[in-house]
GROMACS .gro file of N, CA and C in nm:
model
  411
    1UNK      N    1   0.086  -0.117   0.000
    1UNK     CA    2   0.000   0.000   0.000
    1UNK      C    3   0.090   0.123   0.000
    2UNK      N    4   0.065   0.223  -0.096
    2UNK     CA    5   0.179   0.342  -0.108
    2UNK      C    6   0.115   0.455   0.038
    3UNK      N    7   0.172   0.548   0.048
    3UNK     CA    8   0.163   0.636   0.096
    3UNK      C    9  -0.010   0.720   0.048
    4UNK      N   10   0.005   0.735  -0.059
    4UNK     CA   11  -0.167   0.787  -0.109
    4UNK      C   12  -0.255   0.690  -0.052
    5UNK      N   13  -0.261   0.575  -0.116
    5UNK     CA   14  -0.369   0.512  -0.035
    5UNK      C   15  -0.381   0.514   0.123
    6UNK      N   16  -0.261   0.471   0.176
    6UNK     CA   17  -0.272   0.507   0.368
    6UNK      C   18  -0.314   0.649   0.422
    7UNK      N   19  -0.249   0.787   0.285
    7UNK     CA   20  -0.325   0.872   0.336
    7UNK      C   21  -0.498   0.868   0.332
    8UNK      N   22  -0.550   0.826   0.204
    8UNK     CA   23  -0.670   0.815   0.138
    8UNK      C   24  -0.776   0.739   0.265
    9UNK      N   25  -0.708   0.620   0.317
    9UNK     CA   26  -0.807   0.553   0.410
    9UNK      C   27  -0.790   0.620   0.530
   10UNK      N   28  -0.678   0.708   0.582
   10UNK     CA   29  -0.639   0.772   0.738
   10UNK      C   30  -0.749   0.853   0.697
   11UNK      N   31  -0.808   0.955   0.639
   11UNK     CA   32  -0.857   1.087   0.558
   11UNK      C   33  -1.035   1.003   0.583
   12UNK      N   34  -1.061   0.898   0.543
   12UNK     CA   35  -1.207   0.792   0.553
   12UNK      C   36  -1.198   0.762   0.675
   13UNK      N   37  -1.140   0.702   0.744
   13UNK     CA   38  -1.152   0.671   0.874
   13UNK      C   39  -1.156   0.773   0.955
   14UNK      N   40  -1.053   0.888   0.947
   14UNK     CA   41  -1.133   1.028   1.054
   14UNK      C   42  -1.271   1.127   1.015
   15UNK      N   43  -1.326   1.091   0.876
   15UNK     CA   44  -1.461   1.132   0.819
   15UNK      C   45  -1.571   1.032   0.914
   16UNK      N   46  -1.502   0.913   0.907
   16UNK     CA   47  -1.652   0.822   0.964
   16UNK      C   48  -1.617   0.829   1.127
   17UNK      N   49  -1.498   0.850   1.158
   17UNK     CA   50  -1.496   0.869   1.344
   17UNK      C   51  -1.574   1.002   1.353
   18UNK      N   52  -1.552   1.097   1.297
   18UNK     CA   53  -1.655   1.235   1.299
   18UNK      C   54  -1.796   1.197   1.293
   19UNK      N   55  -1.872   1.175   1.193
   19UNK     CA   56  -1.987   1.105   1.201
   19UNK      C   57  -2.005   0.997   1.352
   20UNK      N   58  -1.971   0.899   1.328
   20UNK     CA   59  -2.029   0.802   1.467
   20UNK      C   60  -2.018   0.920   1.562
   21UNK      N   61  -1.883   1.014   1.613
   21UNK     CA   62  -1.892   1.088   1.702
   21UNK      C   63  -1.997   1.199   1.760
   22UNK      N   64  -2.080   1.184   1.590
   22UNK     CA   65  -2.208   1.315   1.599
   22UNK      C   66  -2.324   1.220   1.605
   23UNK      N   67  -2.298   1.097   1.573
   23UNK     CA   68  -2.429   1.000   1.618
   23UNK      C   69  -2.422   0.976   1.771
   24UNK      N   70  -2.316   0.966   1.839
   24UNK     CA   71  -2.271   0.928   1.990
   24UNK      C   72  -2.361   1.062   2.065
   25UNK      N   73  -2.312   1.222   2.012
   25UNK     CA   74  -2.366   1.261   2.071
   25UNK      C   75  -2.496   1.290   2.063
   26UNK      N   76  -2.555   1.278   1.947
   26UNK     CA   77  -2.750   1.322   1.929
   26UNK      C   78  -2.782   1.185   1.994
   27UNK      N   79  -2.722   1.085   1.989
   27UNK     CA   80  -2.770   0.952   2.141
   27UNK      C   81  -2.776   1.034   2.249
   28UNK      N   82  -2.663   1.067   2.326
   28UNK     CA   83  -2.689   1.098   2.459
   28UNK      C   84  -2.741   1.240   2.481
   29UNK      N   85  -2.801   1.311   2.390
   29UNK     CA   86  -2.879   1.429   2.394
   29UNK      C   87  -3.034   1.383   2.382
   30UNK      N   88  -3.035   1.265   2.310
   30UNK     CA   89  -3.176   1.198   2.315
   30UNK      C   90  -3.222   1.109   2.464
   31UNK      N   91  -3.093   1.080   2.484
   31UNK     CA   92  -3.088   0.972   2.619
   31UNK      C   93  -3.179   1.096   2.760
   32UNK      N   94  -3.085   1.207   2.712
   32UNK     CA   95  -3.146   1.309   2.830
   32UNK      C   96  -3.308   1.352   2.831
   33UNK      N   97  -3.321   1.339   2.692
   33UNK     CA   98  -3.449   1.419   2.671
   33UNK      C   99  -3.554   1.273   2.668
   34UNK      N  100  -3.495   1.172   2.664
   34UNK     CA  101  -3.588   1.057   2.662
   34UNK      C  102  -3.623   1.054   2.837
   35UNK      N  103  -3.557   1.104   2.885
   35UNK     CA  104  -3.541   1.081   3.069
   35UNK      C  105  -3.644   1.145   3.114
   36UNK      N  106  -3.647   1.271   3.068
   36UNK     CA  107  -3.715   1.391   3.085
   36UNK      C  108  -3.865   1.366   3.025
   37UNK      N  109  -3.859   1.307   2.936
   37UNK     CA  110  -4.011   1.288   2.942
   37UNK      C  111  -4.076   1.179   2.965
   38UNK      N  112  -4.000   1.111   3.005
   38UNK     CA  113  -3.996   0.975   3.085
   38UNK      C  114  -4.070   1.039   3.279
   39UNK      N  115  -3.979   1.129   3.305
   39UNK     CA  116  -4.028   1.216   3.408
   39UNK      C  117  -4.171   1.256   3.399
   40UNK      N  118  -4.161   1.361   3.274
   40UNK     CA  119  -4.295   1.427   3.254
   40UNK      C  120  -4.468   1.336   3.252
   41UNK      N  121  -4.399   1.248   3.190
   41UNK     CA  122  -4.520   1.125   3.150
   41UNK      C  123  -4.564   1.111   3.311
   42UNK      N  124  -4.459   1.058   3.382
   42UNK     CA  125  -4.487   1.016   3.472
   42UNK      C  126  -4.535   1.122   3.621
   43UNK      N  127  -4.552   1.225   3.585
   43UNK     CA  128  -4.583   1.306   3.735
   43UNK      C  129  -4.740   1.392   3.619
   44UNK      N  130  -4.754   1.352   3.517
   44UNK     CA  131  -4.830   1.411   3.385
   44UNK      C  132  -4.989   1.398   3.483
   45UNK      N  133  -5.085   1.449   3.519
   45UNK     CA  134  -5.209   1.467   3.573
   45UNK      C  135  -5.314   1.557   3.491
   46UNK      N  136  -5.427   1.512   3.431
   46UNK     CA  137  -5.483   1.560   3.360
   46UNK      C  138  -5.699   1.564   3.438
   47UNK      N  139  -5.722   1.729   3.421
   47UNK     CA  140  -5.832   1.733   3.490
   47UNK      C  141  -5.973   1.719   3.374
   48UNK      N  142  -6.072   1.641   3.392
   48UNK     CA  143  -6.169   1.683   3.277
   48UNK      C  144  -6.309   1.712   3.354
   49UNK      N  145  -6.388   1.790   3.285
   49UNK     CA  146  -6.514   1.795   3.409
   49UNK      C  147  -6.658   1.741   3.323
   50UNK      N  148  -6.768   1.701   3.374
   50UNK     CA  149  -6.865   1.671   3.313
   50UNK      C  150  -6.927   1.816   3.276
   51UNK      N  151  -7.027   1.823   3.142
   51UNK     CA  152  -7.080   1.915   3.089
   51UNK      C  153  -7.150   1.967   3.218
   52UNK      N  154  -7.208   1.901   3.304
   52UNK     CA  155  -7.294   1.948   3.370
   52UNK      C  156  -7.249   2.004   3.513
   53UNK      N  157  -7.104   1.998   3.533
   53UNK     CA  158  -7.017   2.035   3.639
   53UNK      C  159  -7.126   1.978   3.761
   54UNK      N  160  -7.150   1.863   3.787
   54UNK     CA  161  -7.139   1.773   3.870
   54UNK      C  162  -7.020   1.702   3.877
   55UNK      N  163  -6.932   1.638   3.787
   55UNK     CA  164  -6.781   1.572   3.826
   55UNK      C  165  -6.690   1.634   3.769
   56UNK      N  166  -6.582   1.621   3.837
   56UNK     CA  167  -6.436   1.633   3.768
   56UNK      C  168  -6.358   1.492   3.776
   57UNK      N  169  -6.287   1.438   3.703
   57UNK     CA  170  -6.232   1.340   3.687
   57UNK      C  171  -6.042   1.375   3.664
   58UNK      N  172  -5.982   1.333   3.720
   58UNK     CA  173  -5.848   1.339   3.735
   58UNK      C  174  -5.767   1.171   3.671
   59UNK      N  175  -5.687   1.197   3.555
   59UNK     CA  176  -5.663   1.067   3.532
   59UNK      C  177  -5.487   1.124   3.483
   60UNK      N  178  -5.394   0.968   3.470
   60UNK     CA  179  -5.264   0.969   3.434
   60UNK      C  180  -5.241   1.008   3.326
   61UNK      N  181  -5.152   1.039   3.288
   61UNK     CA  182  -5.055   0.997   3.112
   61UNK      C  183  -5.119   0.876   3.076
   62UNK      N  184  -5.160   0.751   3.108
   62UNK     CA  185  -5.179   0.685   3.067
   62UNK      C  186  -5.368   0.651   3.029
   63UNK      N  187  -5.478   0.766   3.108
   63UNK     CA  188  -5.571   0.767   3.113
   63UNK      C  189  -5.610   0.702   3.226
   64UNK      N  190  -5.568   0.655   3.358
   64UNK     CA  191  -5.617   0.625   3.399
   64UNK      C  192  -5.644   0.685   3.544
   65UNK      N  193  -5.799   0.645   3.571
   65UNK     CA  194  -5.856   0.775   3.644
   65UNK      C  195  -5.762   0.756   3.802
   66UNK      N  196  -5.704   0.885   3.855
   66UNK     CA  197  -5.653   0.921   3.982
   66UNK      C  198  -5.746   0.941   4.087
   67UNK      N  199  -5.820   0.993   4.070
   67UNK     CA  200  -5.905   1.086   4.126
   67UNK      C  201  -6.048   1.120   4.059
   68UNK      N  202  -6.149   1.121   4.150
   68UNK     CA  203  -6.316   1.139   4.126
   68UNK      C  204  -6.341   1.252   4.220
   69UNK      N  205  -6.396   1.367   4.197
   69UNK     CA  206  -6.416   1.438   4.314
   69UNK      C  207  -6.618   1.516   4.250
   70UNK      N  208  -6.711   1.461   4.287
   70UNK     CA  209  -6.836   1.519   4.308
   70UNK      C  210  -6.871   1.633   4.381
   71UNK      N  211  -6.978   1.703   4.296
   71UNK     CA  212  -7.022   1.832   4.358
   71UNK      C  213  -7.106   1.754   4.432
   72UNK      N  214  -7.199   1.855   4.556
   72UNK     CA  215  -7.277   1.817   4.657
   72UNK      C  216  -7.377   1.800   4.548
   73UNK      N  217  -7.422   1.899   4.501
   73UNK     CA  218  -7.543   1.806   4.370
   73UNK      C  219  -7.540   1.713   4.267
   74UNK      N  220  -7.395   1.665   4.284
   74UNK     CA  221  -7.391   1.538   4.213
   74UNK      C  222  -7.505   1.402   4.295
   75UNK      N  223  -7.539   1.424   4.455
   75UNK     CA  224  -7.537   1.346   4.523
   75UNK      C  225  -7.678   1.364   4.507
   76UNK      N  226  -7.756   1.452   4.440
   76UNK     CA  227  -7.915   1.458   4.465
   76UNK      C  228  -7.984   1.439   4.330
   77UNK      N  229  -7.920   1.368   4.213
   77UNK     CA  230  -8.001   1.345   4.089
   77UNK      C  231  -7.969   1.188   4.125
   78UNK      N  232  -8.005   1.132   3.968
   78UNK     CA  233  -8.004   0.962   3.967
   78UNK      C  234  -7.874   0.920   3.983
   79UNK      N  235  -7.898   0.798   4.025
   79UNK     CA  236  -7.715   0.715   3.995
   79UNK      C  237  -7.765   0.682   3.833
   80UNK      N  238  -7.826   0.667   3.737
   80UNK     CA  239  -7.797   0.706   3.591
   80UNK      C  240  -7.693   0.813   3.544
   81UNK      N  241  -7.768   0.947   3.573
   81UNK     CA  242  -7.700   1.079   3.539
   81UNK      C  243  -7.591   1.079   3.637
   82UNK      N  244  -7.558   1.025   3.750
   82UNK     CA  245  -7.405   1.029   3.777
   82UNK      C  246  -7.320   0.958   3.739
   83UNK      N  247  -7.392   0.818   3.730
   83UNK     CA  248  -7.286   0.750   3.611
   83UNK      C  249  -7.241   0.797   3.499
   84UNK      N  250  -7.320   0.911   3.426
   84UNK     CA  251  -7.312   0.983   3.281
   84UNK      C  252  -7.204   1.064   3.290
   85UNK      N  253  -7.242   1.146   3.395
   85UNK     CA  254  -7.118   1.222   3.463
   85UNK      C  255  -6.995   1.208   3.477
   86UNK      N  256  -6.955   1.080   3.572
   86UNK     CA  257  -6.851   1.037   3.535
   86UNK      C  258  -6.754   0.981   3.445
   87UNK      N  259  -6.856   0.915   3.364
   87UNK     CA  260  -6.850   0.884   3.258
   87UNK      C  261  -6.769   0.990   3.190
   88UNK      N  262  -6.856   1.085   3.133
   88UNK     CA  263  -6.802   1.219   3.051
   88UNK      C  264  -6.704   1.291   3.074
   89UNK      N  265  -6.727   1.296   3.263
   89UNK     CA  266  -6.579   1.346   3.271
   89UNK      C  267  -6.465   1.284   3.240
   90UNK      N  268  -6.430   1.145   3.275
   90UNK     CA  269  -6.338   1.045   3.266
   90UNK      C  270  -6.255   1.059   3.120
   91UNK      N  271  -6.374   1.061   2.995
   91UNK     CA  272  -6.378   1.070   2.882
   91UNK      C  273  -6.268   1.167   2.837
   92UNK      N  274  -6.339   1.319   2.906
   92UNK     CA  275  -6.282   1.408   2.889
   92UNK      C  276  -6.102   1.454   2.905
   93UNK      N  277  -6.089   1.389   3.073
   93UNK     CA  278  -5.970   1.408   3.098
   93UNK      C  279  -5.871   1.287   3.015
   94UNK      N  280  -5.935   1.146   2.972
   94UNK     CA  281  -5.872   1.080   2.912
   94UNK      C  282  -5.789   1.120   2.770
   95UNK      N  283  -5.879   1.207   2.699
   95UNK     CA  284  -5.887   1.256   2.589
   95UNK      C  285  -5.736   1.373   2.581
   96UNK      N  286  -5.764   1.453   2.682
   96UNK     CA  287  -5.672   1.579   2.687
   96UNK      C  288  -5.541   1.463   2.747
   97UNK      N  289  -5.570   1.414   2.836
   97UNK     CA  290  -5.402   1.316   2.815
   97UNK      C  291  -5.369   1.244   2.716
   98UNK      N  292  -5.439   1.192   2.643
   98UNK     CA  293  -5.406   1.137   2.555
   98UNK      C  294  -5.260   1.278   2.459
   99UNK      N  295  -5.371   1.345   2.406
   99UNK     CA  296  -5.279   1.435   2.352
   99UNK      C  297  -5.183   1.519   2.403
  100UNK      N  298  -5.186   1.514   2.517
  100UNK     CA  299  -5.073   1.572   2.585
  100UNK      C  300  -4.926   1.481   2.541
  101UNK      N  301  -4.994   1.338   2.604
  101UNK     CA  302  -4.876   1.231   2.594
  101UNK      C  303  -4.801   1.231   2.453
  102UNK      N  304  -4.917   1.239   2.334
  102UNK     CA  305  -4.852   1.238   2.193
  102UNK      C  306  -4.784   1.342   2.185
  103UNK      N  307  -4.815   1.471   2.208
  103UNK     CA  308  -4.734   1.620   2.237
  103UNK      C  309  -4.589   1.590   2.285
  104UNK      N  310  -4.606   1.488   2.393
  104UNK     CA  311  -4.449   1.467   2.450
  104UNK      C  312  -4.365   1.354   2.406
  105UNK      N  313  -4.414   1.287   2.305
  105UNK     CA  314  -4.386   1.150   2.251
  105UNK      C  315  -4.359   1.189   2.128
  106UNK      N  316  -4.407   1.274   2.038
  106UNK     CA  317  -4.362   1.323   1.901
  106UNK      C  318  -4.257   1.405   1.887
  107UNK      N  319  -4.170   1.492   2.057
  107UNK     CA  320  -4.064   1.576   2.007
  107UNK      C  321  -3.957   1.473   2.014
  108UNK      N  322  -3.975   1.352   2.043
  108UNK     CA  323  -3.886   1.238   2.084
  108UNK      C  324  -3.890   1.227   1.966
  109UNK      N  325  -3.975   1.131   1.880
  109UNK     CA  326  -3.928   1.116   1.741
  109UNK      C  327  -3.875   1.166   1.667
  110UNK      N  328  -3.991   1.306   1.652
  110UNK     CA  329  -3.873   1.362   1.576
  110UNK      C  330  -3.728   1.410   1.631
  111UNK      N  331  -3.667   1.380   1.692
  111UNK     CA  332  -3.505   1.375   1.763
  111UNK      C  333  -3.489   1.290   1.671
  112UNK      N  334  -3.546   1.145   1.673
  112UNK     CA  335  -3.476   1.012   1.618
  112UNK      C  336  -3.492   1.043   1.439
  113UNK      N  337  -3.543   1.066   1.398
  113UNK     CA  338  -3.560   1.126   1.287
  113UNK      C  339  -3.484   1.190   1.247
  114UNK      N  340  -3.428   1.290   1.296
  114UNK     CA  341  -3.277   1.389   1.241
  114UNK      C  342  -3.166   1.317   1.255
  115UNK      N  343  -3.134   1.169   1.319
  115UNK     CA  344  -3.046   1.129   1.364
  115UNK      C  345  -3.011   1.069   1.180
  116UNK      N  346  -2.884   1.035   1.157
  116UNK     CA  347  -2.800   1.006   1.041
  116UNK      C  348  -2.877   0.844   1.023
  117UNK      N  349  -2.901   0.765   0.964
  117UNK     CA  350  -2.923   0.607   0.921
  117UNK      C  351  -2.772   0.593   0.880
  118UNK      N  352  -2.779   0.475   0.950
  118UNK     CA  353  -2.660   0.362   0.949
  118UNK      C  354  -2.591   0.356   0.771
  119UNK      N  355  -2.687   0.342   0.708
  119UNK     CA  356  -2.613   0.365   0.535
  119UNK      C  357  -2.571   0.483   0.504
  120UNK      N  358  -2.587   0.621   0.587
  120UNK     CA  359  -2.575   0.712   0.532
  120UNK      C  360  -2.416   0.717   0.604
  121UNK      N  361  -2.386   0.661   0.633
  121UNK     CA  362  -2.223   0.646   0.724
  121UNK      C  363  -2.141   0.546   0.610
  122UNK      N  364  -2.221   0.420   0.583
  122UNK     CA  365  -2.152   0.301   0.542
  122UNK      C  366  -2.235   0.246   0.432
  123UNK      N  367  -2.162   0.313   0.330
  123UNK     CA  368  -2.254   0.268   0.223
  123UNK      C  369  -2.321   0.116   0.235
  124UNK      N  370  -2.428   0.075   0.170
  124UNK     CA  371  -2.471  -0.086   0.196
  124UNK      C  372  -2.507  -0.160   0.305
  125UNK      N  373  -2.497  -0.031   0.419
  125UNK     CA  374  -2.464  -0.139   0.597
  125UNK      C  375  -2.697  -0.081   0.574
  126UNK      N  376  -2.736  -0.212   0.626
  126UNK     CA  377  -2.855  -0.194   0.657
  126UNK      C  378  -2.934  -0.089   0.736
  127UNK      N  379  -3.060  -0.049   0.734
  127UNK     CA  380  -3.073   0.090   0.770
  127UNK      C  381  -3.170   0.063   0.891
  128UNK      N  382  -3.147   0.103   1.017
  128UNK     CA  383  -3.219   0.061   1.127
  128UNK      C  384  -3.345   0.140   1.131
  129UNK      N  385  -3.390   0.182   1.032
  129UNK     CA  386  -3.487   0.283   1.068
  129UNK      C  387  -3.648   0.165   0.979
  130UNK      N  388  -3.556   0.107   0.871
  130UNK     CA  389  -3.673   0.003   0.807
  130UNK      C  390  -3.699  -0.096   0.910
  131UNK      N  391  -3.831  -0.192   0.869
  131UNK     CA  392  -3.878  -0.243   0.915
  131UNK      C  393  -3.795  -0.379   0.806
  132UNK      N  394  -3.768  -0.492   0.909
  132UNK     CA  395  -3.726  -0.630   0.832
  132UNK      C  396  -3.835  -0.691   0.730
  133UNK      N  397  -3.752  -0.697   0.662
  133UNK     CA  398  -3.882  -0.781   0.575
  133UNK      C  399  -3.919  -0.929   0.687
  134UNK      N  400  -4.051  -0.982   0.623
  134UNK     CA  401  -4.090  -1.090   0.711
  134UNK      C  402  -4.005  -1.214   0.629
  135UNK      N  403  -3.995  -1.293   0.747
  135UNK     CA  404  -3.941  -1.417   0.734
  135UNK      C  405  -4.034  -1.511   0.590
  136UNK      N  406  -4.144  -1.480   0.623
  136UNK     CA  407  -4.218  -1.592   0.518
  136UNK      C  408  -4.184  -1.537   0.332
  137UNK      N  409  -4.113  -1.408   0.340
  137UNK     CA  410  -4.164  -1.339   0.221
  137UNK      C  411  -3.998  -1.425   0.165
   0.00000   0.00000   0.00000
């Protein structure tokens, strides 16, 4: 191997240590921000109330109800219409977490999204972002 070529591959090999080095760090800038809303999800409390402000319903990031808290006139119509109540509220606060959670789950992706694919480093090296083809195909 002459001198050109050893320079030629020294010159490729500190191009692709630069790259992995800028993939290393948008990892551990994602690692932080994956933490963080790993946090957020988790302390995440969402309030919804029935149309008829007889209930409020308190539920997780994940929709599920925390907390029931009734007005005193929740306690003087039917157990129908308070079941409705709760119902609606439950609905409600489920709903607004829901989109909260996607709100905090989509700035994550798109992070992973700006990140470089594995071919765009190494020509031909498979791209982790596809899905495998299936075994049967």
């Amino acid at each position: 191997m002459d001198r050109w070529e050893r320079d030629g591959l020294r010159s490729a090999n500190s191009g692709l240590r630069s790259q992995v080095h800028y993939i290393l760090d948008i990892y551990e800038r994602q690692q932080a921000e994956l933490t963080e809303v790993r946090r957020q999800l988790e302390e995440l409390r969402v309030r919804g109330g029935s149309a008829d402000q007889l209930v409020e319903v308190t539920v997780d990031s994940a929709g599920v109800v925390t907390d029931v808290r009734l007005t005193t006139a929740a306690t003087r119509g039917t157990a129908e219409r308070l079941g409705q109540s709760i119902t609606e509220a439950a609905q409600a606060a489920a709903q607004q977490a829901r989109s909260q959670r996607e709100a905090l789950i989509a700035a994550i992706a798109d992070a992973a999204h700006a990140m470089p694919d594995l071919p765009d480093l190494v020509p031909g090296a498979p791209s982790w972002r596809e899905k495998p083809e299936s075994i049967d195909n």
